[in-house]
Short mmCIF file of C-alpha atoms and ligand atoms in Angstrom, two decimals:
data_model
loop_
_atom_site.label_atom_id
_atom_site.label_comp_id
_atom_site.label_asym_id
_atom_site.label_seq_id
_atom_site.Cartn_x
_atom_site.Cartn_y
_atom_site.Cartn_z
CA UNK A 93 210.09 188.95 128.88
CA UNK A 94 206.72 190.09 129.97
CA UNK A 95 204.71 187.05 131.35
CA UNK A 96 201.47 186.01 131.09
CA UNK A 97 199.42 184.51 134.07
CA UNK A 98 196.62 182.42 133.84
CA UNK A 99 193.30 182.51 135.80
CA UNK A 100 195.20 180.03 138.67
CA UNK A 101 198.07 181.96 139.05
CA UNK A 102 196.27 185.00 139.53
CA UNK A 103 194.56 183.36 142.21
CA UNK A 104 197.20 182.53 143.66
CA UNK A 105 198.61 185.94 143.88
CA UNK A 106 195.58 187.16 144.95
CA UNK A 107 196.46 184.48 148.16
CA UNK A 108 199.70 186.13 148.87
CA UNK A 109 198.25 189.43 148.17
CA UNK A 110 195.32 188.74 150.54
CA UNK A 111 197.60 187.94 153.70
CA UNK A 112 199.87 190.96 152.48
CA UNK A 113 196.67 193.28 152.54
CA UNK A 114 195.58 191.84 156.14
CA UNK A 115 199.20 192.60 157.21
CA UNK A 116 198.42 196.43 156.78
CA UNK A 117 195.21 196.30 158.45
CA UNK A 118 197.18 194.51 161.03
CA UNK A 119 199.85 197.11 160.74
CA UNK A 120 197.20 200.22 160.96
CA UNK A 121 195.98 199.05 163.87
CA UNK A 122 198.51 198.58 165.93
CA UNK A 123 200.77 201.63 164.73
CA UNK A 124 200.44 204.04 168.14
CA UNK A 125 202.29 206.77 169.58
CA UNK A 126 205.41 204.67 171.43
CA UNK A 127 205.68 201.97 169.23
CA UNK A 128 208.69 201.82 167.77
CA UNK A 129 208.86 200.19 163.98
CA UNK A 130 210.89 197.34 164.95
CA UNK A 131 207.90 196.18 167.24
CA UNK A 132 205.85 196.79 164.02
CA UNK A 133 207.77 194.61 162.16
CA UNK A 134 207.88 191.43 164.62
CA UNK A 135 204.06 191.95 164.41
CA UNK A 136 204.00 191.59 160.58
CA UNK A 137 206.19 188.80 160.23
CA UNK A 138 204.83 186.43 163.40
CA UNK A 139 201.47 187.16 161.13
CA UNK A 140 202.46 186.50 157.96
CA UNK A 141 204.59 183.05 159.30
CA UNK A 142 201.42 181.93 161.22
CA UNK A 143 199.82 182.15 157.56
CA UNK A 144 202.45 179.46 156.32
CA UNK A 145 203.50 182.53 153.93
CA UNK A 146 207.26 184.38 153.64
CA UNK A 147 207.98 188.01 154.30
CA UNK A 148 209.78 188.29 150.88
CA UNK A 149 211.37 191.49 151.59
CA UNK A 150 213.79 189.85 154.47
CA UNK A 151 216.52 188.94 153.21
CA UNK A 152 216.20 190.52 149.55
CA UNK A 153 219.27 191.97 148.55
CA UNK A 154 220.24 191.89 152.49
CA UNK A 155 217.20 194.04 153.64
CA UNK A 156 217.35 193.46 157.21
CA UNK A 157 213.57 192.70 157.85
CA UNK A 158 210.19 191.80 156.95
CA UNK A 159 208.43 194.90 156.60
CA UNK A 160 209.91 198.54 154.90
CA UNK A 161 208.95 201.55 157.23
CA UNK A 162 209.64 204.47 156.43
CA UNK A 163 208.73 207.88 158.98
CA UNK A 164 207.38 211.37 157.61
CA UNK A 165 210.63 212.10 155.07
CA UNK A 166 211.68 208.20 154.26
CA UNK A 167 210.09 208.27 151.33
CA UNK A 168 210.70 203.91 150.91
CA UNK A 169 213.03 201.19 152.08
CA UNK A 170 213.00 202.56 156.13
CA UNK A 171 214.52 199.73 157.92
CA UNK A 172 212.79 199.03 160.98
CA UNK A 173 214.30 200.22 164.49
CA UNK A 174 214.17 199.84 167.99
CA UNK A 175 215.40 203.59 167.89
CA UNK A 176 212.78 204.86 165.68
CA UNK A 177 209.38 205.53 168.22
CA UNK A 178 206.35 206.67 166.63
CA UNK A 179 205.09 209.86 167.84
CA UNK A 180 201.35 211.76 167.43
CA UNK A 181 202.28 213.58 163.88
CA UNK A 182 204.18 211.29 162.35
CA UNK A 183 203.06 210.01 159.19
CA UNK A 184 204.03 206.10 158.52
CA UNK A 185 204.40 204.33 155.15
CA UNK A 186 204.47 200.50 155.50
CA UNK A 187 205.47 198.37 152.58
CA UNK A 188 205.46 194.56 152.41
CA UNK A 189 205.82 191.58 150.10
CA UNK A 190 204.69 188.39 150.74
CA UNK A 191 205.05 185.12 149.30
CA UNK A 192 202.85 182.06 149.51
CA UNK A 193 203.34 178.97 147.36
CA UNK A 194 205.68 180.76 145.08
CA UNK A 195 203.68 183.72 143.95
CA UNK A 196 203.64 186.96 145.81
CA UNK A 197 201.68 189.99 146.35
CA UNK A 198 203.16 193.92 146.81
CA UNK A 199 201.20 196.46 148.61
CA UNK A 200 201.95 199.50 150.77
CA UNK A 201 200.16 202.06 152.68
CA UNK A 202 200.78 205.55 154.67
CA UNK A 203 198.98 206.35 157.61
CA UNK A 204 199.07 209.31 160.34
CA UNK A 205 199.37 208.41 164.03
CA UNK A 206 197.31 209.81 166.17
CA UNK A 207 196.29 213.76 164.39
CA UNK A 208 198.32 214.75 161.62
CA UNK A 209 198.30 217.80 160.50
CA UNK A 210 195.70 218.98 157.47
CA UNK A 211 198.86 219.24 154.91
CA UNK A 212 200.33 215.71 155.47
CA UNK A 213 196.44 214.09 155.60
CA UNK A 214 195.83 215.87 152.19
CA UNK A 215 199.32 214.71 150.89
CA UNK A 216 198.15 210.89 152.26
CA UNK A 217 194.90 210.94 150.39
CA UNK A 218 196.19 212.46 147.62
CA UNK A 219 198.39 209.86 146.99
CA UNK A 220 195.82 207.34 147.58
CA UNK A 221 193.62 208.56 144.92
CA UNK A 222 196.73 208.79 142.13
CA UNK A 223 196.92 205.43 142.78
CA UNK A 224 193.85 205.01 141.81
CA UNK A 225 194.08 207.04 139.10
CA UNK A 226 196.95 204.69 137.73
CA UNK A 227 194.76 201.51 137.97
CA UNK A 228 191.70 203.02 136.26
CA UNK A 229 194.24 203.49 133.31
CA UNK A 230 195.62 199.40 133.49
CA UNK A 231 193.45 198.52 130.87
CA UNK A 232 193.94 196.35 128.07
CA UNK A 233 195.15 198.06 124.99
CA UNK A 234 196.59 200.97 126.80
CA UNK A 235 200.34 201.60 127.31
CA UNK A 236 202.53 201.60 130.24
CA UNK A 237 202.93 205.66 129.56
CA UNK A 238 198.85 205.93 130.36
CA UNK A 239 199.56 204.40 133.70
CA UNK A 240 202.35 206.85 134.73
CA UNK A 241 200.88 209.90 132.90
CA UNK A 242 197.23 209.15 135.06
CA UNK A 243 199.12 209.48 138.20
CA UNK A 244 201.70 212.42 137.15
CA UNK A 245 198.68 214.47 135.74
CA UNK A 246 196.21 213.63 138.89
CA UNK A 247 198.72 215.08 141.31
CA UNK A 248 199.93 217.54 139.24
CA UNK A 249 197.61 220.30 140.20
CA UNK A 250 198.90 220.22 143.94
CA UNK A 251 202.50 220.72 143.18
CA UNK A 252 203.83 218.10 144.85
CA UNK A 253 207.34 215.98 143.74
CA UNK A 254 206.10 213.00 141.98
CA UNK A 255 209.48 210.30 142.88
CA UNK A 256 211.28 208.93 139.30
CA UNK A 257 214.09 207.44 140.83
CA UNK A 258 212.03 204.33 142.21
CA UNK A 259 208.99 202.79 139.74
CA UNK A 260 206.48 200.14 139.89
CA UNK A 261 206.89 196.84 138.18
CA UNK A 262 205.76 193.41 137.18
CA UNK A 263 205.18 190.81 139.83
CA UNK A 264 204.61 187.15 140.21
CA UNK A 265 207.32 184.07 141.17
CA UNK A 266 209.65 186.92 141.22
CA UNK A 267 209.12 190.37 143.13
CA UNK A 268 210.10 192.46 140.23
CA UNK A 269 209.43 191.72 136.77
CA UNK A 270 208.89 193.62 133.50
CA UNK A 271 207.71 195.89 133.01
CA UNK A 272 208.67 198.52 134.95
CA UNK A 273 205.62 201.01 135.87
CA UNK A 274 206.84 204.63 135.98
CA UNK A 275 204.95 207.51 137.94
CA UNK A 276 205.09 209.30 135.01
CA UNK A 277 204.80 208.86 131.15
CA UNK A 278 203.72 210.13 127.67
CA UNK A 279 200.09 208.71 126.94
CA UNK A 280 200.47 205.55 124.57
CA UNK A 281 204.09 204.76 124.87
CA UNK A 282 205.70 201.93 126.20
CA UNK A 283 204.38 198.28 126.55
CA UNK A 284 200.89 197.86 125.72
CA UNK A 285 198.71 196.41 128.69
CA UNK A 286 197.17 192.45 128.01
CA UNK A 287 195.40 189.91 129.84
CA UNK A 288 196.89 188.39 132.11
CA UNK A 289 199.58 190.85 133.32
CA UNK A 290 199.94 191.43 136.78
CA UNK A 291 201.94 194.09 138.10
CA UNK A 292 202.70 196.86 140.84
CA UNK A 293 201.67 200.65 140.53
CA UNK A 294 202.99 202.27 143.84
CA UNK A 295 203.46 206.14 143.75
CA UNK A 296 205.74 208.17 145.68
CA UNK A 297 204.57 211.53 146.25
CA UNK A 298 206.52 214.23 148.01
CA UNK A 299 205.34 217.45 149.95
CA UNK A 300 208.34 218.84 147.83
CA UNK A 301 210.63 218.53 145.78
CA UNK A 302 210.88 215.02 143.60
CA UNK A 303 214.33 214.65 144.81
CA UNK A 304 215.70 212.03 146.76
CA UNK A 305 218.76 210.35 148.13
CA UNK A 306 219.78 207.07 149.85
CA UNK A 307 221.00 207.13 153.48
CA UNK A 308 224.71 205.68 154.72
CA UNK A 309 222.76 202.41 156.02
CA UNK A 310 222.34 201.95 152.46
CA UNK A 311 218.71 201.73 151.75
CA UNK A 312 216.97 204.28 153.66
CA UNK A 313 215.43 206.43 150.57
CA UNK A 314 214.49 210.34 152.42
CA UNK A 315 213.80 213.42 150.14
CA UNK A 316 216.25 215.57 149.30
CA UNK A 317 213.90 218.92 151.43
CA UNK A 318 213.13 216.55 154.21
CA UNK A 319 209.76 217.30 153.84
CA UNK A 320 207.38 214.35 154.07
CA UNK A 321 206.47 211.26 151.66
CA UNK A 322 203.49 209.06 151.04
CA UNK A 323 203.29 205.66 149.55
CA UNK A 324 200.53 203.48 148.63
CA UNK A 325 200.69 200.67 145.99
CA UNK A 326 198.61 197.94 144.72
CA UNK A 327 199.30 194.45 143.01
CA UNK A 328 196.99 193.77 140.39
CA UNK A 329 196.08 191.64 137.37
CA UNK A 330 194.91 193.22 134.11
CA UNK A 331 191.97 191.52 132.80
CA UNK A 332 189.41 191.77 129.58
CA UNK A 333 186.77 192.97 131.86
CA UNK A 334 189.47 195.72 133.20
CA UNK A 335 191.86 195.73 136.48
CA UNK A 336 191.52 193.67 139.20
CA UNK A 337 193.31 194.20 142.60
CA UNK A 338 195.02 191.72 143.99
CA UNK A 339 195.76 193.39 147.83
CA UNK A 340 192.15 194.68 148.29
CA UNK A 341 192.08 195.46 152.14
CA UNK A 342 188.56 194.15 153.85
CA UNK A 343 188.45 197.73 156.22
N1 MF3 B 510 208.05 196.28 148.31
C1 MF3 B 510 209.05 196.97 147.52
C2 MF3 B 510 208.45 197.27 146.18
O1 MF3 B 510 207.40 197.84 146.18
C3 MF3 B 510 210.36 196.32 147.47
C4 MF3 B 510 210.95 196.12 148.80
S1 MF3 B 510 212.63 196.27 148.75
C5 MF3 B 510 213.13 195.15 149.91
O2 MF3 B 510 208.91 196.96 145.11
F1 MF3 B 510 214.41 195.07 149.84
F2 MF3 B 510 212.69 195.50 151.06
F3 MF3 B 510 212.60 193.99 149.60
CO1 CO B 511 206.13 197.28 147.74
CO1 CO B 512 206.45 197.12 144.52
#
């Protein structure tokens, strides 16, 4: 069933999405060579508690904590580790859900620590801008296929592995809803786009090939090449007067 949110309870995700969005800044700034992603992730959730919100992640399905980070070839789902320290070079995609009264907001981010190299800072914006590629195509009266087939077609022209194993989705009470929101699609297939849907577009973008696998602690998602990943995604509401985002970051 694909659900229908009202002005409110938009606002209301946009809450949750707000303190999910500061969470990255938060994140950013404190991701150094040294730290190690456990660290990372006691930051996130002391921040997100001391907002009287939920890290919705911990818990779900058994992930272990609050925060997904996953290092150069984790593509998504990295659990965070007192064993895994950050070094200068190391690209970092964080990726968070939080809930606040009941509604919840979605949003991830890569960054580099300290210089990266010009390939995986090409790879990082690139995937950036497909996102934003996808959300110039939420609009009402399109399909679910224009979504996936803006971001398959904007990073087409650099070769990289566009993930289909893992998709974006619908979002609200629950973390995942309908629809799901491929990374790829045929131009006006699928569920048309109305007013009031709110939902996730998050590419995964590989250096490589497309191809991934899961890990023996049973979530850690790393391409199949071990070259590197990037991950950025948005929660946002589609609207008559187009898409709005719902985990806007303020810098
Ligand atoms: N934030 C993820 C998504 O984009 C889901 C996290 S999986 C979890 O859909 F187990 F960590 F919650
Ligand atoms: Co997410
Ligand atoms: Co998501």
């Amino acid at each position: 069933m694909l659900i229908l949110r009202s002005p409110r309870e938009i606002e209301r995700i946009r809450a949750a999405g707000k303190i999910a969005a500061d969470t990255l800044t938060l994140l950013q700034q404190r991701a150094l060579p040294g730290m190690t992603t456990k660290e990372l992730d006691a930051l996130a959730e002391e921040y997100i508690r001391s907002c009287d919100a939920v890290p919705a992640c911990k818990g779900y399905y058994g992930f272990p904590a609050s925060v997904c980070i996953s290092v150069n070839e984790t593509v998504v789902h990295g659990i965070p580790s007192d064993r895994v320290v950050l070094r200068d070079g190391d690209i970092v995609s964080f990726d968070l859900v939080v809930q606040k009264d009941g509604f919840m907001g979605d949003t991830a981010m890569t960054v580099g620590i300290g210089e990266i190299d010009d390939a995986s800072a090409q790879l990082l914006r690139v995937t950036q801008e497909s996102l934003a590629a996808g959300i110039a195509a939420a609009l009402v009266g399109n399909h679910v296929g224009d979504i996936g087939h803006a971001v398959e077609s904007y990073v087409r022209p650099y070769g990289y592995g566009v993930v289909e194993d893992y998709v974006g989705h619908g979002i609200g009470t629950e973390m995942h809803a309908e629809p799901e929101i491929p990374n790829y699609g045929t131009p006006g297939t699928g569920d048309v786009l109305e007013a009031g849907m709110v939902i996730c577009i998050e590419p995964m973008i590989n250096m490589g090939t497309k191809r991934v696998r899961t890990l023996r602690d049973g979530w850690s998602v790393v391409t199949r090449d071990k070259q590197r990943s990037a991950h950025f995604e948005h929660t946002l509401a589609i609207t008559d007067d187009g898409p709005v985002i719902l985990t806007e970051r303020s810098c």
